[in-house]
Tab-separated table of C-alpha atoms in Angstrom:
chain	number	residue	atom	x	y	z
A	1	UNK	CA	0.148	-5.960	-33.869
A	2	UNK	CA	-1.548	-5.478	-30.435
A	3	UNK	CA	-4.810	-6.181	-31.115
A	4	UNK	CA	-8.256	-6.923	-29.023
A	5	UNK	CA	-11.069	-8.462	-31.094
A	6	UNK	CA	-14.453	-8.343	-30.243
A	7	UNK	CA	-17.674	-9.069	-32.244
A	8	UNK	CA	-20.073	-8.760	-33.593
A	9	UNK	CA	-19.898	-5.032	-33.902
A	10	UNK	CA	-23.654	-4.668	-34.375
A	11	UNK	CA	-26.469	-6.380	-32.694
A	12	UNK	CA	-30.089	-5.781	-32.578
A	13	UNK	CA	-31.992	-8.263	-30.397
A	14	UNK	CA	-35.349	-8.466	-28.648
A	15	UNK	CA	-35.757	-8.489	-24.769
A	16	UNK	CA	-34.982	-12.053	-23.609
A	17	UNK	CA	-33.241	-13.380	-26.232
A	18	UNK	CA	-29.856	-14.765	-24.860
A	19	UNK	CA	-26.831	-13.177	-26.418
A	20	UNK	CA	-23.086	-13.528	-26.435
A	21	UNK	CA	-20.503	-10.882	-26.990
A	22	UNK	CA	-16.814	-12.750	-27.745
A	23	UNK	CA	-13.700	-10.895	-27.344
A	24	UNK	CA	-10.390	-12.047	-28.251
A	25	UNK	CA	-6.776	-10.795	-27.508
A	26	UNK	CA	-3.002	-11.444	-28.822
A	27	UNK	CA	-0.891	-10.074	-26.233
A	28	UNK	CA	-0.871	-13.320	-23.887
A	29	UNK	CA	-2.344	-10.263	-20.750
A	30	UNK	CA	-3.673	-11.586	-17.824
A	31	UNK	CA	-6.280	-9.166	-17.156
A	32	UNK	CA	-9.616	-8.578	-19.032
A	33	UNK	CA	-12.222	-6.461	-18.682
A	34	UNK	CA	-15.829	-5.278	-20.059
A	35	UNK	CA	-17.199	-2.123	-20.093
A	36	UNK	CA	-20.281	-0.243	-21.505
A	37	UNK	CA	-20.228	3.178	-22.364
A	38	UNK	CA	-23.432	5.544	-22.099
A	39	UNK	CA	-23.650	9.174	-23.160
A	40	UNK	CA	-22.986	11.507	-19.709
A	41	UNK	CA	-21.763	8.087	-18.102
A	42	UNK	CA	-18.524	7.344	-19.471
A	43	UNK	CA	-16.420	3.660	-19.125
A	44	UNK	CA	-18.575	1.570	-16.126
A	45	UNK	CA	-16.578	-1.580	-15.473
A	46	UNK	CA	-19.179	-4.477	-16.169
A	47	UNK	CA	-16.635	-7.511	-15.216
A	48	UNK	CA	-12.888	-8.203	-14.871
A	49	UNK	CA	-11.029	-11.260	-15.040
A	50	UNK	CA	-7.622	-11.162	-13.370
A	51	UNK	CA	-6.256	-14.841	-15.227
A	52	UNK	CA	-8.488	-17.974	-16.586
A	53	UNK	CA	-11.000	-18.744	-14.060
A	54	UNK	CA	-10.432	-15.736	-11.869
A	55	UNK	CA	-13.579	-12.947	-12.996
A	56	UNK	CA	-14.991	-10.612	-10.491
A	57	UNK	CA	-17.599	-7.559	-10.712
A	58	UNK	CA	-16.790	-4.386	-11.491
A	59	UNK	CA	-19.482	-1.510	-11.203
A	60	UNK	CA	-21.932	-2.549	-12.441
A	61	UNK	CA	-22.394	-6.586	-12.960
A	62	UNK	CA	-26.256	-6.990	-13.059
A	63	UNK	CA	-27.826	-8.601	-15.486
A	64	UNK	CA	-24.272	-9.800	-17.279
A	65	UNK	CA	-22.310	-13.088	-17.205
A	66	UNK	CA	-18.768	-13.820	-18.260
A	67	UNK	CA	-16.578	-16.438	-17.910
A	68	UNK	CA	-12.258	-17.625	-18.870
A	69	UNK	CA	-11.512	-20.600	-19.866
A	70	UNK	CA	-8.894	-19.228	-21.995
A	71	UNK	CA	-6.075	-16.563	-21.550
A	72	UNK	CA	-7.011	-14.976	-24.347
A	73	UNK	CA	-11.323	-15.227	-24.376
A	74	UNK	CA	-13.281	-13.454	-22.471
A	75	UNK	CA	-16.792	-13.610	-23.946
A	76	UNK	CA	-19.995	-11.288	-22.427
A	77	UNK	CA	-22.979	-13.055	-21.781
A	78	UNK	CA	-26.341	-11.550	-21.124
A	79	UNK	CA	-28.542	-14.131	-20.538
A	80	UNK	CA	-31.943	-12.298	-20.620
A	81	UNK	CA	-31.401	-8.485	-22.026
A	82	UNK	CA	-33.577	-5.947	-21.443
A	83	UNK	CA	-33.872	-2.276	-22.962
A	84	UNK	CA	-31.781	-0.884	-20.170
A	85	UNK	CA	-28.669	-2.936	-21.435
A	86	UNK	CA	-28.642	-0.902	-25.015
A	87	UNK	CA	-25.356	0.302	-24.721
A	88	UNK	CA	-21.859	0.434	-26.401
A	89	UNK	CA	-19.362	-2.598	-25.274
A	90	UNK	CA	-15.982	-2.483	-25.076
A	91	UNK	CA	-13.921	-5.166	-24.482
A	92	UNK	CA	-10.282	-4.543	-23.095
A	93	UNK	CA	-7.074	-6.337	-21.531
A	94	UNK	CA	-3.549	-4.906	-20.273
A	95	UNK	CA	-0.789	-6.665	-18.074
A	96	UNK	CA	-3.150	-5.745	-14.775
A	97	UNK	CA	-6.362	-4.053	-13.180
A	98	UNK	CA	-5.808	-0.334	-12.603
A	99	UNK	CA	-3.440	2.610	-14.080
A	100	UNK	CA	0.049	2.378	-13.174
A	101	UNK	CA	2.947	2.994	-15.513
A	102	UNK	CA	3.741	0.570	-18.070
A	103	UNK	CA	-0.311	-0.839	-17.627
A	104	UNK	CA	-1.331	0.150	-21.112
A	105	UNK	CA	-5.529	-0.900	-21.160
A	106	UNK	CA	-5.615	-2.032	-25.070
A	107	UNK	CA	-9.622	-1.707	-26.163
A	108	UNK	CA	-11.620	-3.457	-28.765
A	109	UNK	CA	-13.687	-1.214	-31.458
A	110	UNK	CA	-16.897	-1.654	-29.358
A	111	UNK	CA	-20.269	-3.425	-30.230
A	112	UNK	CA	-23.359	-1.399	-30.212
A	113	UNK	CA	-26.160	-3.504	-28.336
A	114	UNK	CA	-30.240	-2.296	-29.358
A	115	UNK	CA	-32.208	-4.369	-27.084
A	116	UNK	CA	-35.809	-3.722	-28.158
B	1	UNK	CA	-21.695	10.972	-7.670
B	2	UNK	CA	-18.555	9.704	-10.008
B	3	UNK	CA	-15.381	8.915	-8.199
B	4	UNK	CA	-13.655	10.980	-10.822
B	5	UNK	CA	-15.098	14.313	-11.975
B	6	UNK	CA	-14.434	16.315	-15.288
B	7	UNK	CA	-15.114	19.694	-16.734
B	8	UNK	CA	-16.109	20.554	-18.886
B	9	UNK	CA	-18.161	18.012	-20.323
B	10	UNK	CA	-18.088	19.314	-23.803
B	11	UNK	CA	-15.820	21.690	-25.161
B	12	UNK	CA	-16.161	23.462	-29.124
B	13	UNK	CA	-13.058	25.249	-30.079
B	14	UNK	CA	-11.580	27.056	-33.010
B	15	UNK	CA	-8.419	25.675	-34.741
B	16	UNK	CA	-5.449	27.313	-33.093
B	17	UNK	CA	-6.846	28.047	-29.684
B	18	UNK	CA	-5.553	26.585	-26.338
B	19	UNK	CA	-7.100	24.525	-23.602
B	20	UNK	CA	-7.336	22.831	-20.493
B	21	UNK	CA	-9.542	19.910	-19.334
B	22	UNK	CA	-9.742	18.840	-15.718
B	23	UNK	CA	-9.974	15.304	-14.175
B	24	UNK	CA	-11.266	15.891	-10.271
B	25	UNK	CA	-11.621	13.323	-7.296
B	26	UNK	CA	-11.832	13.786	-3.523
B	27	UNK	CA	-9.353	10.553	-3.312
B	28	UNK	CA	-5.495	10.173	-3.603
B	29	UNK	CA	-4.612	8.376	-6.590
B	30	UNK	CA	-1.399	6.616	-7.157
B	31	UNK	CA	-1.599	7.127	-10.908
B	32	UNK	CA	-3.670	8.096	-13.472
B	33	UNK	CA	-3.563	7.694	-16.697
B	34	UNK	CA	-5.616	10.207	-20.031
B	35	UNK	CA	-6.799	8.515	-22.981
B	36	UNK	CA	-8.234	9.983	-26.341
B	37	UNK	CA	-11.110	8.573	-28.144
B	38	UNK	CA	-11.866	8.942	-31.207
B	39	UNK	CA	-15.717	7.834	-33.311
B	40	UNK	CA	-16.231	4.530	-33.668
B	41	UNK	CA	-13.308	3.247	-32.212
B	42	UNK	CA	-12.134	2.040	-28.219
B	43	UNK	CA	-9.858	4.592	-26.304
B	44	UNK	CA	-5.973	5.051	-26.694
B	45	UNK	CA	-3.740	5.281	-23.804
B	46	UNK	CA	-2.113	8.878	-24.039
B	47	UNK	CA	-0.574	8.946	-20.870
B	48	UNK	CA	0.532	7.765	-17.182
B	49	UNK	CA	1.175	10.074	-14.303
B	50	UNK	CA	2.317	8.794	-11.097
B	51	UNK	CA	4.241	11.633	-9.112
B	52	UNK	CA	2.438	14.122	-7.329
B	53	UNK	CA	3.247	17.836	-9.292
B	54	UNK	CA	4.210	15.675	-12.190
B	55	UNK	CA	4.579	17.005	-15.892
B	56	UNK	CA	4.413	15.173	-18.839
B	57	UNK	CA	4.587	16.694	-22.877
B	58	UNK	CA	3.453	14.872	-25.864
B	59	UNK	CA	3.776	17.151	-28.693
B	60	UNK	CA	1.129	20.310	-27.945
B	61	UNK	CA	-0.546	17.869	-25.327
B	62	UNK	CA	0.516	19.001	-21.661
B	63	UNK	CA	-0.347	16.733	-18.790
B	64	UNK	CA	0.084	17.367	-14.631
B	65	UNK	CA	-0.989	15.927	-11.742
B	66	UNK	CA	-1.972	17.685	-9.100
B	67	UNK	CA	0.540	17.594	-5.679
B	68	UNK	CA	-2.182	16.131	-3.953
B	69	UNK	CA	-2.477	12.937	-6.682
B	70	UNK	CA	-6.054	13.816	-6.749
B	71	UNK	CA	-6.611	16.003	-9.525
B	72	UNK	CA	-5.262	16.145	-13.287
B	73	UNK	CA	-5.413	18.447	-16.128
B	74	UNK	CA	-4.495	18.551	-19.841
B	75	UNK	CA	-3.896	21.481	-21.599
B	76	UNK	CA	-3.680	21.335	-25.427
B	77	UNK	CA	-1.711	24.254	-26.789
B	78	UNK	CA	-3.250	25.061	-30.679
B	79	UNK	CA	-5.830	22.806	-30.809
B	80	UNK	CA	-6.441	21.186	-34.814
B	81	UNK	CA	-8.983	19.433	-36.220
B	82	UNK	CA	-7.178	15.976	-35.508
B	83	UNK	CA	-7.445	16.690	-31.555
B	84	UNK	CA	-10.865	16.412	-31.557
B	85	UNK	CA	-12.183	13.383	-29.413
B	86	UNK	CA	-13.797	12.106	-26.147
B	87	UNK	CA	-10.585	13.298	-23.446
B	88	UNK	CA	-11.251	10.304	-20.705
B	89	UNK	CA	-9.344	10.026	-17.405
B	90	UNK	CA	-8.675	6.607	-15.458
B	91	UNK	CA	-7.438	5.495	-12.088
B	92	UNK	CA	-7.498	2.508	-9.999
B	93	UNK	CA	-10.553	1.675	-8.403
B	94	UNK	CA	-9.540	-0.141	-5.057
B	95	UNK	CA	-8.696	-4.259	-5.847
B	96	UNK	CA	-8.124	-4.674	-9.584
B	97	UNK	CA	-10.887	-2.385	-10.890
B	98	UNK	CA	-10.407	0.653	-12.809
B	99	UNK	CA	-12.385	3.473	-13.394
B	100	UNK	CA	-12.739	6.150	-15.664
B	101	UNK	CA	-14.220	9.546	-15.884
B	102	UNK	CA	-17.587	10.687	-17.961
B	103	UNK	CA	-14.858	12.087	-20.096
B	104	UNK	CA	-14.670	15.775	-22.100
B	105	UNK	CA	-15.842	15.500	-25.274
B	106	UNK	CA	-13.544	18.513	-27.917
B	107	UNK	CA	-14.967	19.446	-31.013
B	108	UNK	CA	-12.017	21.299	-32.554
B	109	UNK	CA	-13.448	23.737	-35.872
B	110	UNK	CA	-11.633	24.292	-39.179
């Protein structure tokens, strides 16, 4: 089963406190992405990662680190969070960036981030 | 301002009626593609468009792109319970990026 894995589901941390999202997928795709999702904002592109050691920003990259060593890892790192980074994650991959047919974007379940 | 623009942002329906959701940009797309979300879980591809005046079915789920490529809409023909969801639209952002929509969020009523 097609599956992208990320955890934890549920964090509550305190401004500064490094943190590390990991996500995981099966389907041996190339591309990876993170996104957060905020009410009235939709999916904002945080990172991409187009194969292992090959990230780039998306949207909206402050205050966010990733990195791929592996085909199928693609943790989120925020080194120092702050409020503004309470959010809902969502980790995704597909065969390439972008929409066209046959480029199914498969998504994690999402972690909720508190930063207080 | 979003690259992609849709209306209406929330939508509350009664079981049985029809609708249409809109997915607007000022730029050509080569694709775009709808997905459903549903609580507590990540979006689900419903769909791919690439041909200008294109029209795709999925069961009461109607889907067209504009002739232009830069507009989309999905029309839902007796909307149930089960439909309900955030309606999110997604294109390719220039590079490898993609982008999505604020989304529509349906509330379909019993």
């Amino acid at each position: 089963e097609a599956q992208v894995t990320q955890n934890p589901r549920y964090l509550i941390t305190v401004t500064g406190k490094k943190l590390t999202v990991t996500c995981s997928q099966n389907m041996n795709h190339e591309y990876m992405s993170w996104y957060r999702q905020d009410p009235g904002l939709g999916l904002r592109q945080i990172y991409y990662s187009m194969n292992v050691e090959v990230t780039d920003k998306g949207d909206v990259p402050e205050g966010y680190k990733v990195s791929r060593k592996e085909k199928r890892n693609f943790p989120l790192i925020l080194e120092s969070p702050s409020p503004n980074q309470t959010s809902l994650y969502f980790c995704a991959s597909s065969l390439y960036g972008g929409t066209l047919s046959g480029n199914t974007i498969y998504f994690g379940e999402g972690s909720w981030l508190t930063v207080v | 301002t979003q690259l992609l623009e849709q209306s209406p942002q929330f939508l509350s329906i009664q079981e049985g009626e029809n609708l249409t959701v809109y997915c607007n940009s000022s730029s050509v797309f080569s694709s775009l593609q709808w997905y459903r979300q549903e609580p507590g879980e990540g979006p689900v591809l419903l769909v791919t468009v690439v041909t200008g005046g294109e029209v795709k079915k999925l069961k009461r789920l109607t889907f067209q792109f504009g002739d232009a490529r830069k507009d989309s809409s999905l029309h839902i023909t007796a909307a149930q319970p089960g439909d309900t969801g955030l309606y999110l639209c997604a294109v390719g952002g220039g590079g490898f990026k993609t982008i999505f929509g604020a989304g529509t969020r349906l509330f379909v009523k019993a």
